[in-house]
Amino acid sequence: MANRLPIDDSMAPDGACEWRRSPGGLVSALHPLLRHTPATWVGWAGGTGPAPRLPDIDGVRMHSVSLTAEDLRDHYEGFANGTLWPLYHDAVEQPVYHRRWWEAYQRVNQRFAEAAAAVAEPGGLVWVQDYHLQLVPGLLRALRPDLRIGFFLHVPFPPPELFMQLPRRAELLRGMLGADLIGFQRAQAAHNFAQLVVKVLDLPATDRRIGVDDRVVRVGAYPVSIDTAEMAALAGRPDVTARARRLRHDLGDPQQVILSVDRMDYTKGIEQRLKAYSELLASGDVKVRDTVLVQVAVPSRERVGQYQILRDRVEREVGRINGEFGRVGEPAIHYLNQPFDRAELAALYRVADVMAVTPLRDGMNLVAKEYVAARVDDTGALLLSEFAGAAAELEQAYLVNPHDLEGLKQSLLTALRAGPEDVGDRMRAMRAHLHRHDIRAWARSYLSALDQAGSLVTRLGSTG
Ligand code: ADP
Ligand code: G6P
């Protein structure tokens, strides 16, 4: 179960409602995994009002949970994306605390827990995903002690000095501890969690196991991934290859294409990247005729004030840069604020000589992994933020600190000027890593650990 179902409803040109995969890392990871698996996805279909009855999608049963307009405002836009999201991402924007938001978070978590309790088979397994639903493991365990319960956090888990700001920190930790296994992206996050459990709840805890009542809760790092083979197959398809060629032509057949693909989110470092690019244009290190930047920024959380402000600022800056450096028929930046289907994204990845993925903080960043998987001819330079979870695995990327403007400019130039041999060696190594560590490997390692955790009848006292 996850806050979001893997679908986005959109109007077809004839007015009929059609479904497409919703953008975002969680859905990109889990959708290919569950496809054709006998499972039910419990989540929210977007919008407000009664939960729609949905058809199975790719063999997965969809069980939708409703949100009222108030829940949407106070749970999804409020506590989840106004409090937890900024707090968990280094507070790069100021987290906001409202008591009403917390009440909505509890209420919606209770509704999700009840929905899962109603559909899970006796002795079944429920895998709860992400920061919107941190109370669900505890609530669900109270309703259905027969279930095996996993929890996985897709976003970073912050260090104690940040988490301690949360007015309801103890309840959130206790909620997560209802799970048999709590998974994080990075070992550092598991460490932060264990420290907090000791400090706030005074429970016996290591980075791997925590004693709660008469149970042992396992904790671990399981870096999420993508369906590498699927992306590689898509990127290698003749129609996608032809589309990539066409895109390059439409971009004016430049010597080099730089691509960025993000949700329009302040954690993604879009403004810093634009600033670096603009300074490189101003200094003449990058020339519009030779190089183009394609910035895809898909709309996200559009009713949240911080996201509206970001979009305005990004669009103003793109306009300024194009006004100052562009020429007739040759904009400096191609800016696309739209969702694309997977084939179009794959074609964009194929066209990009340099992929700039420079978030200020990111749990993983699957765009970076998708780019690597799509580079089937082992070309292409990945410029990757040290603050993305993916940097721990894609060590051969051109790593950069996006807070350091000069460093960002230099690294972008390094990636643009790198020789084919260096680029090829790095890309080959990263592709080999992703073929071994794909989404199925992630699920296998998490689920086998959950299996062991659930069958543990030992108590902390006897397991050490
Ligand atoms: P986050 O989890 O913060 O959204 P990730 O990089 O992990 O960031 O995942 C983003 C996902 O959304 C990727 O799978 C990417 O392909 C998808 N995505 C990004 N932009 C678009 C877009 N314009 N249209 C459709 N999907 C997109
Ligand atoms: C990140 C979160 C997901 C979320 C996604 C898209 O990947 O970890 O839980 O689904 O962003 O955000 P949205 O608010 O549209 O669901």
Short mmCIF file of C-alpha atoms and ligand atoms in Angstrom, two decimals:
data_model
loop_
_atom_site.label_atom_id
_atom_site.label_comp_id
_atom_site.label_asym_id
_atom_site.label_seq_id
_atom_site.Cartn_x
_atom_site.Cartn_y
_atom_site.Cartn_z
CA MET A 1 0.00 0.00 0.00
CA ALA A 2 1.07 3.49 -0.86
CA ASN A 3 -0.56 6.86 -0.72
CA ARG A 4 -0.68 6.95 -4.50
CA LEU A 5 -2.05 4.33 -6.88
CA PRO A 6 0.09 3.86 -9.99
CA ILE A 7 -2.38 5.68 -12.17
CA ASP A 8 -3.20 9.19 -13.15
CA ASP A 9 -6.53 9.94 -14.73
CA SER A 10 -6.43 12.23 -17.67
CA MET A 11 -8.88 13.17 -20.32
CA ALA A 12 -8.45 11.60 -23.73
CA PRO A 13 -8.98 14.00 -26.66
CA ASP A 14 -12.52 12.59 -27.14
CA GLY A 15 -13.40 13.47 -23.54
CA ALA A 16 -13.23 9.88 -22.25
CA CYS A 17 -11.27 9.22 -19.09
CA GLU A 18 -8.02 7.34 -19.66
CA TRP A 19 -5.40 6.14 -17.21
CA ARG A 20 -1.68 6.50 -17.45
CA ARG A 21 1.15 5.76 -15.04
CA SER A 22 1.60 8.54 -12.51
CA PRO A 23 5.05 10.17 -12.41
CA GLY A 24 7.19 9.71 -9.30
CA GLY A 25 9.85 7.34 -8.07
CA LEU A 26 7.66 5.12 -5.89
CA VAL A 27 5.31 4.20 -8.72
CA SER A 28 8.19 3.74 -11.19
CA ALA A 29 9.79 1.25 -8.82
CA LEU A 30 6.74 -0.72 -7.74
CA HIS A 31 4.59 -0.82 -10.85
CA PRO A 32 6.90 -3.07 -12.93
CA LEU A 33 7.44 -5.25 -9.88
CA LEU A 34 3.80 -5.94 -9.12
CA ARG A 35 2.64 -6.21 -12.71
CA HIS A 36 1.32 -9.72 -13.26
CA THR A 37 1.81 -10.59 -9.57
CA PRO A 38 -1.29 -11.65 -7.63
CA ALA A 39 -1.42 -8.56 -5.43
CA THR A 40 -3.69 -5.71 -4.45
CA TRP A 41 -2.43 -2.12 -4.47
CA VAL A 42 -4.19 -0.07 -1.80
CA GLY A 43 -3.90 3.67 -2.45
CA TRP A 44 -5.44 6.95 -3.45
CA ALA A 45 -6.51 7.53 -7.04
CA GLY A 46 -6.03 11.32 -6.93
CA GLY A 47 -8.91 13.74 -6.55
CA THR A 48 -11.51 13.95 -3.80
CA GLY A 49 -14.86 12.33 -3.15
CA PRO A 50 -15.88 8.68 -2.98
CA ALA A 51 -13.24 6.08 -3.83
CA PRO A 52 -13.68 5.07 -7.49
CA ARG A 53 -14.07 1.41 -8.40
CA LEU A 54 -11.12 0.72 -10.64
CA PRO A 55 -10.43 -2.07 -13.07
CA ASP A 56 -7.37 -4.28 -12.58
CA ILE A 57 -4.40 -2.61 -14.22
CA ASP A 58 -1.76 -4.91 -15.71
CA GLY A 59 -3.05 -7.72 -13.52
CA VAL A 60 -2.83 -5.74 -10.26
CA ARG A 61 -6.04 -5.24 -8.31
CA MET A 62 -6.58 -1.57 -7.49
CA HIS A 63 -8.21 -0.84 -4.15
CA SER A 64 -8.77 2.87 -3.84
CA VAL A 65 -9.01 4.82 -0.61
CA SER A 66 -10.93 8.10 -0.68
CA LEU A 67 -9.69 11.47 0.47
CA THR A 68 -12.05 14.36 1.19
CA ALA A 69 -11.11 17.88 0.16
CA GLU A 70 -10.11 18.46 3.77
CA ASP A 71 -7.92 15.31 3.83
CA LEU A 72 -6.27 16.38 0.60
CA ARG A 73 -5.46 19.78 2.05
CA ASP A 74 -4.42 18.71 5.54
CA HIS A 75 -3.02 15.19 5.05
CA TYR A 76 -1.51 15.12 1.54
CA GLU A 77 -0.64 18.78 0.97
CA GLY A 78 -0.33 19.50 4.69
CA PHE A 79 1.37 17.01 6.98
CA ALA A 80 2.84 14.80 4.23
CA ASN A 81 4.11 17.47 1.86
CA GLY A 82 4.20 20.62 4.00
CA THR A 83 5.72 19.07 7.13
CA LEU A 84 7.42 15.71 6.49
CA TRP A 85 8.69 16.17 2.92
CA PRO A 86 10.73 19.35 3.60
CA LEU A 87 11.84 18.11 7.03
CA TYR A 88 13.11 14.83 5.59
CA HIS A 89 14.96 16.65 2.79
CA ASP A 90 17.36 18.60 4.99
CA ALA A 91 14.70 21.31 5.52
CA VAL A 92 15.78 22.90 2.21
CA GLU A 93 12.38 24.58 2.52
CA GLN A 94 10.93 25.44 5.91
CA PRO A 95 8.74 22.61 7.30
CA VAL A 96 5.40 23.89 8.58
CA TYR A 97 3.64 22.51 11.67
CA HIS A 98 -0.12 22.69 12.20
CA ARG A 99 -2.10 20.69 14.73
CA ARG A 100 -4.96 20.30 12.24
CA TRP A 101 -2.59 18.65 9.76
CA TRP A 102 -1.53 16.10 12.35
CA GLU A 103 -5.18 15.22 13.08
CA ALA A 104 -5.76 14.66 9.37
CA TYR A 105 -2.63 12.52 9.11
CA GLN A 106 -3.89 10.27 11.92
CA ARG A 107 -7.37 10.07 10.42
CA VAL A 108 -6.15 9.19 6.92
CA ASN A 109 -3.62 6.66 8.23
CA GLN A 110 -6.45 5.00 10.16
CA ARG A 111 -8.53 4.83 6.98
CA PHE A 112 -5.67 3.25 5.04
CA ALA A 113 -5.05 0.74 7.84
CA GLU A 114 -8.72 -0.24 7.83
CA ALA A 115 -8.68 -0.63 4.06
CA ALA A 116 -5.66 -2.93 4.23
CA ALA A 117 -7.19 -4.88 7.12
CA ALA A 118 -10.30 -5.46 5.01
CA VAL A 119 -8.53 -6.76 1.90
CA ALA A 120 -5.51 -8.66 3.28
CA GLU A 121 -5.85 -12.43 3.37
CA PRO A 122 -5.46 -14.27 6.68
CA GLY A 123 -1.75 -14.46 7.51
CA GLY A 124 -1.03 -12.30 4.45
CA LEU A 125 1.72 -9.80 3.84
CA VAL A 126 1.19 -6.05 3.69
CA TRP A 127 4.02 -3.84 2.49
CA VAL A 128 3.45 -0.22 3.48
CA GLN A 129 5.29 2.44 1.48
CA ASP A 130 6.56 5.87 2.33
CA TYR A 131 6.19 8.89 4.55
CA HIS A 132 2.46 9.48 4.01
CA LEU A 133 1.65 6.29 5.92
CA GLN A 134 4.07 6.06 8.81
CA LEU A 135 1.35 5.34 11.36
CA VAL A 136 -0.16 2.51 9.33
CA PRO A 137 2.13 -0.33 10.52
CA GLY A 138 1.13 0.25 14.16
CA LEU A 139 -2.55 0.78 13.40
CA LEU A 140 -2.70 -2.25 11.12
CA ARG A 141 -0.99 -4.50 13.65
CA ALA A 142 -3.65 -3.54 16.21
CA LEU A 143 -6.39 -4.47 13.73
CA ARG A 144 -4.76 -7.56 12.23
CA PRO A 145 -2.08 -9.16 14.42
CA ASP A 146 -2.00 -12.13 12.02
CA LEU A 147 -0.38 -10.12 9.21
CA ARG A 148 3.27 -9.81 8.32
CA ILE A 149 3.92 -6.11 7.92
CA GLY A 150 6.76 -4.39 6.10
CA PHE A 151 7.47 -0.68 5.88
CA PHE A 152 9.75 1.03 3.37
CA LEU A 153 10.66 4.71 3.32
CA HIS A 154 11.49 5.99 -0.18
CA VAL A 155 12.73 9.37 1.01
CA PRO A 156 15.69 10.17 3.29
CA PHE A 157 15.24 9.74 7.03
CA PRO A 158 16.72 12.81 8.70
CA PRO A 159 19.32 13.06 11.44
CA PRO A 160 18.04 13.43 15.02
CA GLU A 161 18.66 17.19 15.19
CA LEU A 162 16.11 17.72 12.40
CA PHE A 163 13.60 15.00 13.31
CA MET A 164 13.48 16.29 16.90
CA GLN A 165 11.66 19.40 15.59
CA LEU A 166 8.53 17.33 14.95
CA PRO A 167 5.88 18.02 17.58
CA ARG A 168 4.53 14.42 17.31
CA ARG A 169 7.85 12.64 16.87
CA ALA A 170 7.21 9.83 19.37
CA GLU A 171 3.92 8.80 17.74
CA LEU A 172 5.52 8.68 14.29
CA LEU A 173 8.35 6.45 15.47
CA ARG A 174 5.95 4.18 17.33
CA GLY A 175 3.77 3.91 14.22
CA MET A 176 6.69 2.68 12.12
CA LEU A 177 7.64 0.17 14.82
CA GLY A 178 4.40 -1.69 14.15
CA ALA A 179 6.25 -3.23 11.17
CA ASP A 180 8.31 -6.43 11.29
CA LEU A 181 10.94 -4.87 9.01
CA ILE A 182 11.62 -1.18 8.42
CA GLY A 183 13.55 -0.52 5.22
CA PHE A 184 15.45 2.63 4.29
CA GLN A 185 17.40 3.67 1.20
CA ARG A 186 20.69 4.20 3.04
CA ALA A 187 22.44 2.72 6.07
CA GLN A 188 22.77 6.27 7.45
CA ALA A 189 18.98 6.53 7.59
CA ALA A 190 18.72 3.26 9.55
CA HIS A 191 21.32 4.63 11.92
CA ASN A 192 19.40 7.91 12.37
CA PHE A 193 16.23 5.93 13.09
CA ALA A 194 17.86 3.70 15.69
CA GLN A 195 19.38 6.71 17.45
CA LEU A 196 15.98 8.38 17.61
CA VAL A 197 14.25 5.28 18.93
CA VAL A 198 16.72 5.19 21.83
CA LYS A 199 16.52 8.93 22.45
CA VAL A 200 12.77 9.48 22.11
CA LEU A 201 11.28 6.12 23.09
CA ASP A 202 14.03 4.79 25.33
CA LEU A 203 13.92 1.37 23.64
CA PRO A 204 16.87 -1.00 23.19
CA ALA A 205 18.05 -0.52 19.60
CA THR A 206 20.92 -1.15 17.21
CA ASP A 207 21.03 -0.14 13.53
CA ARG A 208 19.68 -3.61 12.69
CA ARG A 209 17.17 -4.55 15.37
CA ILE A 210 14.93 -2.90 17.91
CA GLY A 211 13.09 -4.44 20.85
CA VAL A 212 9.45 -3.34 21.14
CA ASP A 213 7.21 -4.99 23.76
CA ASP A 214 7.76 -8.69 23.10
CA ARG A 215 8.79 -8.26 19.46
CA VAL A 216 11.99 -7.69 17.53
CA VAL A 217 11.70 -5.17 14.72
CA ARG A 218 14.35 -5.50 12.01
CA VAL A 219 15.83 -2.42 10.37
CA GLY A 220 17.99 -2.25 7.25
CA ALA A 221 19.06 -0.43 4.09
CA TYR A 222 17.60 -1.60 0.76
CA PRO A 223 18.42 0.85 -2.06
CA VAL A 224 15.48 0.87 -4.44
CA SER A 225 16.00 0.41 -8.16
CA ILE A 226 14.30 0.20 -11.55
CA ASP A 227 13.33 -2.43 -14.07
CA THR A 228 16.70 -2.14 -15.83
CA ALA A 229 15.98 -4.68 -18.56
CA GLU A 230 12.63 -3.09 -19.38
CA MET A 231 14.17 0.38 -19.76
CA ALA A 232 17.04 -1.00 -21.84
CA ALA A 233 14.61 -2.86 -24.11
CA LEU A 234 12.46 0.23 -24.50
CA ALA A 235 15.45 2.46 -25.27
CA GLY A 236 16.72 -0.02 -27.86
CA ARG A 237 13.41 -0.28 -29.73
CA PRO A 238 13.67 0.90 -33.36
CA ASP A 239 10.81 3.39 -32.97
CA VAL A 240 12.46 4.91 -29.86
CA THR A 241 15.81 5.11 -31.63
CA ALA A 242 14.12 6.85 -34.57
CA ARG A 243 12.30 9.19 -32.21
CA ALA A 244 15.61 10.09 -30.53
CA ARG A 245 17.12 10.94 -33.92
CA ARG A 246 14.11 13.09 -34.72
CA LEU A 247 14.33 14.88 -31.36
CA ARG A 248 17.98 15.69 -31.99
CA HIS A 249 17.12 17.08 -35.37
CA ASP A 250 14.27 19.16 -33.89
CA LEU A 251 16.71 20.53 -31.33
CA GLY A 252 18.80 21.88 -34.21
CA ASP A 253 21.34 19.03 -34.39
CA PRO A 254 23.54 20.57 -31.69
CA GLN A 255 26.93 19.09 -30.84
CA GLN A 256 25.74 18.32 -27.32
CA VAL A 257 22.43 17.91 -25.57
CA ILE A 258 22.18 18.27 -21.80
CA LEU A 259 19.02 16.83 -20.26
CA SER A 260 17.38 17.15 -16.85
CA VAL A 261 14.18 15.35 -15.90
CA ASP A 262 12.59 16.16 -12.55
CA ARG A 263 9.31 16.51 -10.81
CA MET A 264 8.92 20.26 -10.29
CA ASP A 265 10.19 20.06 -6.72
CA TYR A 266 12.45 22.33 -4.67
CA THR A 267 14.56 19.35 -3.60
CA LYS A 268 15.70 18.77 -7.19
CA GLY A 269 18.08 21.74 -7.40
CA ILE A 270 16.52 23.09 -10.61
CA GLU A 271 17.19 26.73 -9.77
CA GLN A 272 20.84 26.09 -8.87
CA ARG A 273 21.31 24.19 -12.14
CA LEU A 274 19.79 27.01 -14.18
CA LYS A 275 22.02 29.51 -12.46
CA ALA A 276 25.13 27.46 -13.21
CA TYR A 277 24.06 27.08 -16.85
CA SER A 278 23.32 30.75 -17.21
CA GLU A 279 26.77 31.70 -15.87
CA LEU A 280 28.43 29.28 -18.29
CA LEU A 281 26.53 30.92 -21.15
CA ALA A 282 27.50 34.37 -19.90
CA SER A 283 31.19 33.47 -19.68
CA GLY A 284 31.12 31.88 -23.14
CA ASP A 285 32.22 28.47 -21.82
CA VAL A 286 29.00 27.09 -23.32
CA LYS A 287 27.58 28.38 -26.59
CA VAL A 288 23.94 28.18 -27.56
CA ARG A 289 24.65 27.06 -31.10
CA ASP A 290 26.71 24.06 -29.94
CA THR A 291 24.86 23.03 -26.81
CA VAL A 292 21.23 22.90 -25.72
CA LEU A 293 19.72 22.23 -22.34
CA VAL A 294 16.42 20.36 -22.22
CA GLN A 295 14.73 20.77 -18.84
CA VAL A 296 11.71 18.54 -18.28
CA ALA A 297 9.92 19.48 -15.07
CA VAL A 298 6.67 17.57 -14.68
CA PRO A 299 4.01 19.39 -12.61
CA SER A 300 3.83 18.15 -9.03
CA ARG A 301 1.86 19.03 -5.85
CA GLU A 302 0.65 22.11 -7.61
CA ARG A 303 -1.61 23.43 -4.87
CA VAL A 304 1.17 23.59 -2.28
CA GLY A 305 2.43 27.17 -1.95
CA GLN A 306 6.15 26.30 -2.00
CA TYR A 307 5.67 24.41 -5.28
CA GLN A 308 3.78 27.30 -6.87
CA ILE A 309 6.53 29.71 -5.89
CA LEU A 310 9.17 27.35 -7.30
CA ARG A 311 7.38 27.01 -10.63
CA ASP A 312 7.05 30.78 -10.98
CA ARG A 313 10.72 31.29 -10.21
CA VAL A 314 11.89 28.55 -12.58
CA GLU A 315 9.72 29.84 -15.41
CA ARG A 316 10.89 33.40 -14.87
CA GLU A 317 14.51 32.27 -14.93
CA VAL A 318 14.06 30.13 -18.06
CA GLY A 319 12.43 33.14 -19.73
CA ARG A 320 15.28 35.39 -18.65
CA ILE A 321 17.97 33.00 -19.89
CA ASN A 322 16.24 32.45 -23.23
CA GLY A 323 15.66 36.18 -23.60
CA GLU A 324 19.29 36.96 -22.89
CA PHE A 325 21.13 34.12 -24.64
CA GLY A 326 18.72 32.54 -27.12
CA ARG A 327 18.49 33.36 -30.84
CA VAL A 328 15.58 33.16 -33.21
CA GLY A 329 14.79 29.44 -33.52
CA GLU A 330 17.61 28.61 -31.05
CA PRO A 331 16.49 28.86 -27.44
CA ALA A 332 19.17 28.23 -24.82
CA ILE A 333 16.80 26.07 -22.79
CA HIS A 334 13.96 23.87 -23.98
CA TYR A 335 11.60 23.80 -21.03
CA LEU A 336 8.83 21.18 -20.88
CA ASN A 337 6.36 21.24 -18.01
CA GLN A 338 4.45 18.10 -19.06
CA PRO A 339 4.13 14.41 -18.32
CA PHE A 340 5.50 12.05 -20.98
CA ASP A 341 4.96 8.39 -21.66
CA ARG A 342 7.79 5.94 -21.05
CA ALA A 343 8.81 5.69 -24.70
CA GLU A 344 9.19 9.47 -25.02
CA LEU A 345 11.26 9.58 -21.82
CA ALA A 346 13.45 6.77 -23.16
CA ALA A 347 13.95 8.70 -26.41
CA LEU A 348 14.94 11.80 -24.43
CA TYR A 349 17.45 9.73 -22.44
CA ARG A 350 18.88 8.40 -25.72
CA VAL A 351 19.35 11.90 -27.03
CA ALA A 352 21.17 13.26 -23.96
CA ASP A 353 24.97 13.41 -24.18
CA VAL A 354 25.01 14.71 -20.61
CA MET A 355 22.33 13.98 -18.05
CA ALA A 356 22.34 16.51 -15.21
CA VAL A 357 20.77 15.06 -12.04
CA THR A 358 21.62 17.52 -9.31
CA PRO A 359 19.12 17.36 -6.43
CA LEU A 360 19.92 19.11 -3.15
CA ARG A 361 18.71 15.97 -1.38
CA ASP A 362 17.00 12.87 -2.77
CA GLY A 363 16.16 9.50 -1.22
CA MET A 364 17.36 7.67 -4.35
CA ASN A 365 16.62 9.38 -7.71
CA LEU A 366 15.44 6.85 -10.23
CA VAL A 367 15.84 9.24 -13.17
CA ALA A 368 19.61 8.77 -12.83
CA LYS A 369 19.17 5.00 -12.96
CA GLU A 370 16.76 5.18 -15.90
CA TYR A 371 19.28 7.24 -17.87
CA VAL A 372 22.03 4.69 -17.28
CA ALA A 373 19.74 1.80 -18.21
CA ALA A 374 18.71 3.59 -21.42
CA ARG A 375 22.29 4.14 -22.64
CA VAL A 376 22.40 0.82 -24.44
CA ASP A 377 25.47 1.81 -26.49
CA ASP A 378 27.49 2.69 -23.35
CA THR A 379 27.74 6.37 -24.20
CA GLY A 380 26.57 9.41 -22.21
CA ALA A 381 27.87 11.22 -19.15
CA LEU A 382 25.89 11.24 -15.93
CA LEU A 383 26.39 14.31 -13.74
CA LEU A 384 25.05 13.26 -10.36
CA SER A 385 24.57 15.01 -7.03
CA GLU A 386 26.40 13.56 -4.04
CA PHE A 387 23.16 14.18 -2.15
CA ALA A 388 21.12 11.67 -4.16
CA GLY A 389 20.89 8.16 -2.71
CA ALA A 390 21.89 6.89 -6.16
CA ALA A 391 25.39 8.39 -5.73
CA ALA A 392 26.27 5.63 -3.26
CA GLU A 393 25.81 3.07 -6.06
CA LEU A 394 26.60 4.96 -9.27
CA GLU A 395 30.08 5.84 -8.11
CA GLN A 396 31.38 6.22 -11.67
CA ALA A 397 29.10 9.17 -12.34
CA TYR A 398 30.61 12.68 -12.42
CA LEU A 399 29.73 13.48 -8.83
CA VAL A 400 28.97 17.02 -7.77
CA ASN A 401 27.92 19.09 -4.76
CA PRO A 402 24.97 21.12 -6.13
CA HIS A 403 25.23 23.68 -3.33
CA ASP A 404 28.63 24.69 -4.70
CA LEU A 405 27.90 26.83 -7.75
CA GLU A 406 31.50 26.96 -8.99
CA GLY A 407 31.82 23.19 -8.49
CA LEU A 408 28.59 22.65 -10.38
CA LYS A 409 29.82 24.72 -13.32
CA GLN A 410 33.17 22.96 -13.40
CA SER A 411 31.62 19.49 -13.18
CA LEU A 412 29.17 20.29 -15.96
CA LEU A 413 32.08 21.40 -18.15
CA THR A 414 34.03 18.28 -17.22
CA ALA A 415 31.09 16.10 -18.25
CA LEU A 416 30.62 18.04 -21.49
CA ARG A 417 34.30 17.80 -22.39
CA ALA A 418 34.97 14.21 -21.26
CA GLY A 419 36.51 11.92 -23.85
CA PRO A 420 34.55 8.95 -25.23
CA GLU A 421 36.80 6.41 -23.53
CA ASP A 422 36.31 7.84 -20.04
CA VAL A 423 32.58 8.23 -20.62
CA GLY A 424 32.31 4.67 -21.99
CA ASP A 425 34.23 3.09 -19.10
CA ARG A 426 32.08 4.84 -16.54
CA MET A 427 28.82 4.03 -18.28
CA ARG A 428 29.70 0.35 -18.72
CA ALA A 429 30.46 0.00 -15.02
CA MET A 430 27.22 1.69 -13.99
CA ARG A 431 25.15 -0.37 -16.41
CA ALA A 432 26.69 -3.59 -15.10
CA HIS A 433 25.81 -2.53 -11.56
CA LEU A 434 22.20 -1.79 -12.50
CA HIS A 435 21.78 -5.10 -14.26
CA ARG A 436 22.71 -6.88 -11.04
CA HIS A 437 20.85 -4.48 -8.74
CA ASP A 438 17.50 -4.05 -10.42
CA ILE A 439 14.04 -3.73 -8.91
CA ARG A 440 13.60 -7.49 -8.63
CA ALA A 441 16.85 -7.83 -6.70
CA TRP A 442 15.59 -5.06 -4.38
CA ALA A 443 12.28 -6.81 -3.77
CA ARG A 444 13.96 -10.18 -3.25
CA SER A 445 16.37 -8.85 -0.65
CA TYR A 446 13.69 -6.89 1.22
CA LEU A 447 11.08 -9.64 1.14
CA SER A 448 13.46 -12.39 2.20
CA ALA A 449 14.55 -10.23 5.15
CA LEU A 450 10.89 -9.62 5.97
CA ASP A 451 10.24 -13.32 5.79
CA GLN A 452 12.97 -13.99 8.34
CA ALA A 453 11.89 -11.06 10.51
CA GLY A 454 8.29 -12.25 10.60
CA SER A 455 9.21 -15.78 11.58
CA LEU A 456 11.38 -14.56 14.45
CA VAL A 457 9.73 -15.63 17.67
CA THR A 458 12.81 -14.77 19.64
CA ARG A 459 12.86 -11.79 21.93
CA LEU A 460 15.48 -9.10 21.95
CA GLY A 461 16.85 -10.44 25.24
CA SER A 462 17.77 -13.76 23.67
CA THR A 463 18.92 -12.43 20.27
CA GLY A 464 21.22 -9.74 21.58
P1 ADP B 1 10.85 11.31 -7.22
O1 ADP B 1 10.71 10.00 -6.54
O2 ADP B 1 11.20 12.43 -6.31
O3 ADP B 1 9.69 11.63 -8.07
P2 ADP B 1 12.69 9.91 -8.98
O4 ADP B 1 13.77 10.43 -9.87
O5 ADP B 1 13.09 8.80 -8.08
O6 ADP B 1 12.12 11.18 -8.20
O7 ADP B 1 11.50 9.38 -9.85
C1 ADP B 1 10.84 10.17 -10.78
C2 ADP B 1 10.06 9.25 -11.72
O8 ADP B 1 9.10 10.01 -12.42
C3 ADP B 1 10.97 8.58 -12.74
O9 ADP B 1 10.61 7.23 -12.90
C4 ADP B 1 10.69 9.36 -14.01
O10 ADP B 1 10.78 8.60 -15.19
C5 ADP B 1 9.27 9.82 -13.80
N1 ADP B 1 9.07 11.11 -14.49
C6 ADP B 1 9.80 12.21 -14.36
N2 ADP B 1 9.38 13.17 -15.19
C7 ADP B 1 8.37 12.66 -15.87
C8 ADP B 1 7.51 13.17 -16.88
N3 ADP B 1 7.65 14.41 -17.38
N4 ADP B 1 6.55 12.36 -17.33
C9 ADP B 1 6.42 11.10 -16.84
N5 ADP B 1 7.19 10.57 -15.89
C10 ADP B 1 8.16 11.34 -15.41
C1 G6P B 2 8.28 10.65 -4.31
C2 G6P B 2 7.62 10.04 -3.09
C3 G6P B 2 6.42 9.21 -3.51
C4 G6P B 2 5.47 10.06 -4.36
C5 G6P B 2 6.23 10.67 -5.53
C6 G6P B 2 5.35 11.59 -6.38
O1 G6P B 2 8.74 9.61 -5.09
O2 G6P B 2 8.56 9.25 -2.39
O3 G6P B 2 5.74 8.71 -2.40
O4 G6P B 2 4.41 9.27 -4.83
O5 G6P B 2 7.33 11.42 -5.05
O6 G6P B 2 4.75 12.54 -5.59
P1 G6P B 2 3.16 12.67 -5.44
O7 G6P B 2 2.96 13.70 -4.39
O8 G6P B 2 2.68 13.09 -6.79
O9 G6P B 2 2.62 11.33 -5.08
#
